Coordinates of C-alpha atoms in Angstrom, one line a residue:
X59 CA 0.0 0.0 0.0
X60 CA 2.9 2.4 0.8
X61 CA 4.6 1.5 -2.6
X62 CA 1.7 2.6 -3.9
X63 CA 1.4 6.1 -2.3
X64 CA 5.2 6.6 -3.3
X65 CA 4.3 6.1 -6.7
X66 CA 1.4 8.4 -7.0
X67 CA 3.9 10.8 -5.2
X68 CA 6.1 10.5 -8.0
X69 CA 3.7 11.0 -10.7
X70 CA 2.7 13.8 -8.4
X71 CA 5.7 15.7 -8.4
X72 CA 6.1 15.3 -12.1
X73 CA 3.0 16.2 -13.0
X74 CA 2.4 19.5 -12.9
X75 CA 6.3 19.9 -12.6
X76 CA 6.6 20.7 -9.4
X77 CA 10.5 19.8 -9.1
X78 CA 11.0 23.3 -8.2
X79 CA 11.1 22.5 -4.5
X80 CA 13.7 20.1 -5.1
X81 CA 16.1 22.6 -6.8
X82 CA 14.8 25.1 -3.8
X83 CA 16.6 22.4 -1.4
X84 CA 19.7 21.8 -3.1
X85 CA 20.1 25.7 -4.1
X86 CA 19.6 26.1 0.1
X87 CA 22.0 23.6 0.4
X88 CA 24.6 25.1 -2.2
X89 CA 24.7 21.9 -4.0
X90 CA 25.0 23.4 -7.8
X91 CA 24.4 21.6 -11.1
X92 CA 28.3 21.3 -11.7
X93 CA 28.9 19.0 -8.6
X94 CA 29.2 15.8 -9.4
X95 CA 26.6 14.3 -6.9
X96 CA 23.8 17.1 -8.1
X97 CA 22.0 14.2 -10.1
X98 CA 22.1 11.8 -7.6
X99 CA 20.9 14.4 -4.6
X100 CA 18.0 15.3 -7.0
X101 CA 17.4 11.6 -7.2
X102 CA 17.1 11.4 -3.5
X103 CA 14.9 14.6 -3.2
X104 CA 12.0 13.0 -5.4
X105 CA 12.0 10.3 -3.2
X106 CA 11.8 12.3 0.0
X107 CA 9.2 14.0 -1.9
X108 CA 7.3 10.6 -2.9
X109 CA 8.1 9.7 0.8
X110 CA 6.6 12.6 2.1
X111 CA 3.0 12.6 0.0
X112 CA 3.1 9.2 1.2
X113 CA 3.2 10.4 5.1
X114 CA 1.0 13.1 5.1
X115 CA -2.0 13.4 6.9
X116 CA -5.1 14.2 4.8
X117 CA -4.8 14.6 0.9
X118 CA -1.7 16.6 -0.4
X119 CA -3.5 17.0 -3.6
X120 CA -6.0 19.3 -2.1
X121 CA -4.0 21.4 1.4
X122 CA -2.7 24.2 0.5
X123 CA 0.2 23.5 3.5
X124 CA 1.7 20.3 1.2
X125 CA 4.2 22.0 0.0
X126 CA 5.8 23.5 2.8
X127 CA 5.6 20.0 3.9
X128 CA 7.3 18.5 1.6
X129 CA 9.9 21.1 1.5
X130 CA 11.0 20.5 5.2
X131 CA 11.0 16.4 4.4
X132 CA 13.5 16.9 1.6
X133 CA 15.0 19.1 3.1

């Protein structure tokens, strides 16, 4: 069941292309695109994202307070 909530977190994040808070984290984090591990880190902040629509309480698609959220889980 969780898999499955990861996934539609996924599809989520891609969808309306809302990998913006990613690049917000690692731009916080001074990670730039000319590191070597930038790819990898982004790789990992979808999955925290995924991860975090999967652990939030009530539907992420609908609260307005989802993205700040998620942002904190990447993060």
């Amino acid at each position: 069941m969780k898999n499955e909530k990861i996934t539609n977190g996924l599809y989520f994040l891609m969808d309306d292309k809302r990998t913006g808070i990613i690049y917000g984290v690692l731009k916080r984090l001074h990670i730039t695109p000319w590191q070597d591990q930038f790819a990898d880190l982004f790789q990992d902040g979808c999955l925290a994202y995924a991860t975090a629509f999967a652990d939030f309480p009530g539907d992420p698609r609908t609260n307005s307070r989802f993205p700040a959220y998620a942002y904190q889980k990447v993060y």
